[in-house]
Amino acid sequence: MREQPPEERIRNFDEVPYGYTPEEAIEEALRCLQCKNPACIQGCPVEIDIPGFVKFIAENKFRDGIVRLKEKNIMPAICGRVCPQEEQCEQVCIVGKKNEPVAIGRLERFLADWERSQGEMDIPRIPAPTGKKIAIVGAGPAGITAAADLARLGHHVEIFEALHEPGGVLVYGIPEFRLPKAIVFKEIDFLKKLGVKLHTDTVIGKIKSIDELLKEYDAVFLGTGAGLPWFMNVPGENLNGVYSANEYLTRANLMKAYLFPKYKTPIIKGRRVATVGGGNVAMDCARTALRLGAEKSILIYRRAREQMPAREEEIHHAEQEGVIFKLLSNPAAFHGSENGWVKEAECIKMKLGEPDESGRRRPVPIEGANFKVQVDVVIIAIGNSPNPLIPSTTPDIESSKWGTVITDPKTGKTSKKGVFAGGDVATGAATVILAMGAGKIAARGIHEYLKTGVW
Amino acid sequence: MVKIVEKEQIAPNVHSCTIEAPDLARKALPGHFVMVIPDKYSERIPITLSDWDTEKGTVTIVFLEIGAATQRLAELKAGDDIYSFTGPLGMPFEIENFGTVGLVGGCYGIGGIYQAAKALKSKGNKVISYSEARSSFLLYWNNKLEEASHEVRYSTVDASLGSRGHSHDLLEENLRSGEHFDRIMAVGCTYMMYKVSLITRPFGVKTIVSMNPVMIDGTGMCGACRLVVGGETRFACVDGPHFDGHQIDWDVVLDRRRAYLEEEIISKERW
Ligand SMILES: Cc1cc2nc3c(=O)[nH]c(=O)nc-3n(C[C@H](O)[C@H](O)[C@H](O)COP(=O)(O)OP(=O)(O)OC[C@H]3O[C@@H](n4cnc5c(N)ncnc54)[C@H](O)[C@@H]3O)c2cc1C
Ligand SMILES: Cc1cc2nc3c(=O)[nH]c(=O)nc-3n(C[C@H](O)[C@H](O)[C@H](O)COP(=O)(O)OP(=O)(O)OC[C@H]3O[C@@H](n4cnc5c(N)ncnc54)[C@H](O)[C@@H]3O)c2cc1C
Ligand code: SF4
Ligand code: SF4
Ligand code: FES
């Protein structure tokens, strides 16, 4: 797919890949073998009929294609962009055994973009109201998917979102250049057209407890994500200029600091920005730093490149854009200037030892191999866990020792009657499509519960 | 989006703003705060809930005009909408029968201690409030505070009302002369709360301060508001904002405050 050249794109927040033209899409779709037993479908967490929609593209029937796609995925424009396709549908595509697999994600994106360019989206028929009311907590991918599925079953659905914009990580975390926010809002518009009511600025657990919701609604779904940032607990982490990834990205994305001074939220731009971590979040931070004008964006990761959890495409984009990778390195301390600003990251060199529980070789420090990196901004992007706000105010919802809400994976049921959960709050930080899958499962679970009344 | 029903400049650069928010009015407790975005382009800023009226379904904030966001908020009038208004957030004050409680309020904190005074009084405490400003014309809510407390002690830098100097000076004098307090609670600028914590420590009076670090979301998601309390990292927006002033690592707080030194200079000039 054609892309903005790296030297240009690091100076703007526009999307990197341009997307297919109709001709390119048809050409790509024709590569699909239309397998009798399509492996690709098993690779997709929401079981999209991949050969089905691809065939419509090949036949130039884009309208039919988008309808087929949306039967299983209400946010194709988003998944087509951020799904880790290379580990899912595309990894198992038969064509991929010898050649490049069919570019399923890009075709998905093409159809969704095509539909948006056509103006109004089709609204599916909604059955007669069932009279049941459902409260969805959190307007991230899990909550949005559950809401859409339940609305399409005729239930009355209301979403409660803590922030002033819906979308969850799609809006506050993933940067504009990977996922334009206009696309997210358009997909949320679709939700409103389904009759779903959205309440922003509403923190459940504060303005209303779960028990209060249960008095007004027949069921509650928790899709509150995993938004609590981890820190490293090393000296100097509270110096000025040390951000969590969430703070850095929230300032830049949700509060639009990249459009400063039109938008008033400041962000410390930094000339030498170090990001600690090796996942998608770290890549997003390191690449955002470049776009905000950093001369050097340095990524510090404690294992080797092969062990990085980020998507290959993101690592590749970061490399192309000139992010400097300091691998097998881990900060031991940050040192500050006299007035409390970070100026140096002291790192330990690591080597790979025996595999740990995750199966990846554990990094072990090399004695006496410390080195220093000059920095003026540091971003800690080493992970997140679920926000304890709801579990702590609702003790009868059981959580694991990692703070995740315990659910029945087949129905999304929690330990509390009438309360379902799914997405990052149940799994810990995962992916958009898994959160959507969990939303779907819970919607089915809720529907079943409302029909039968059996818990 | 919420509607402003009343807006008033209650002292130079200090505004009170009453907002229609019935659910919030019902849930508000002393010490809660809200996150406010005055208009689409503004920052998200934390503001304390100073007062509320369950019957009318309104809540009132008192704020100091400092920078872009609070200036924008000050420009809004009755009838206008506030773009985003979220709360109640944070943990409320612990309100028990402690005995004699000293409440120290400075800048926006004069508003911030008002409901605490009322609640503490109704729990049977003897409530002594300290209110301060550079000069008497910069004080506000004197009547309300006097009604809510057993006694209000004023301090002004120019001695135009009450004792000369700051509340913390007066509090120190009172403690030295043997006056007994079971608990001190302070709301206002960082420096004042720091001073109060220093002063009460040798007297062993439990001191709760209402910390005001930079906040982005106010729900525990960004970590911007982190403080070190008793050697542990805590998030002021969800674990606080009220902490034991004797447990706070003030070096970290004061260093982090320096990120916004300019603002401090401005606010010092005004106060
Ligand atoms: C920077 C970044 C980049 C990523 N990149 C990718 C990627 O490329 N591909 C991919 O597949 N995944 C990626 N992910 C992961 C993916 O975004 C998440 O797995 C997914 O968003 C989880 O969805 P969710 O609905 O469970 O939660 P979230 O998206 O976190 O949404 C939860 C929502 O609930 C709200 N909420 C929380 N508590 C309350 C409450 N008490 N009351 C009301 N509302 C509340 C939050 O404000 C939020 O809006 C990335 C994550 C980050 C942070
Ligand atoms: C829990 C809590 C309760 C608060 N209650 C009140 C209140 O009731 N009334 C009131 O007037 N103020 C209150 N404050 C302080 C208020 O949030 C700041 O005055 C406000 O953020 C300044 O924004 P600005 O854009 O006008 O100033 P700017 O000059 O733009 O500020 C510059 C930067 O400094 C930050 N900043 C500056 N001063 C402060 C401060 N004191 N606290 C936090 N961040 C600051 C801003 O976020 C901004 O990023 C409270 C703060 C907290 C944390
Ligand atoms: S949703 Fe993701 S996994 Fe499923 S087909 Fe689309 S890109 Fe592949
Ligand atoms: S596995 Fe590949 S070739 Fe086969 S149907 Fe799926 S996309 Fe087409
Ligand atoms: S303000 Fe973001 S965690 Fe407290």
Tab-separated table of C-alpha atoms in Angstrom, chain A residues 46 48 73 75-85 105-106 108-109 179 187 311 432-433 436:
chain	number	residue	atom	x	y	z
A	46	VAL	CA	-15.073	-12.115	15.487
A	48	ILE	CA	-15.880	-12.328	9.766
A	73	ASN	CA	-17.845	-6.156	12.805
A	75	MET	CA	-16.089	-0.966	13.242
A	76	PRO	CA	-14.297	-2.197	10.106
A	77	ALA	CA	-12.604	1.144	9.447
A	78	ILE	CA	-10.917	0.792	12.824
A	79	CYS	CA	-10.037	-2.927	12.749
A	80	GLY	CA	-8.762	-2.654	9.202
A	81	ARG	CA	-6.240	-0.163	10.541
A	82	VAL	CA	-5.201	-1.386	13.973
A	83	CYS	CA	-5.900	-5.138	14.081
A	84	PRO	CA	-2.710	-7.210	14.356
A	85	GLN	CA	-3.739	-9.014	11.149
A	105	GLY	CA	-7.098	-5.841	6.889
A	106	ARG	CA	-6.439	-3.399	4.079
A	108	GLU	CA	-11.562	-4.246	5.221
A	109	ARG	CA	-10.340	-0.692	5.594
A	179	LEU	CA	-6.299	6.156	13.441
A	187	GLU	CA	-18.507	4.801	13.798
A	311	ARG	CA	3.185	-5.094	15.710
A	432	VAL	CA	-9.211	-3.817	19.893
A	433	ILE	CA	-10.608	-6.862	18.150
A	436	MET	CA	-14.898	-6.235	20.440
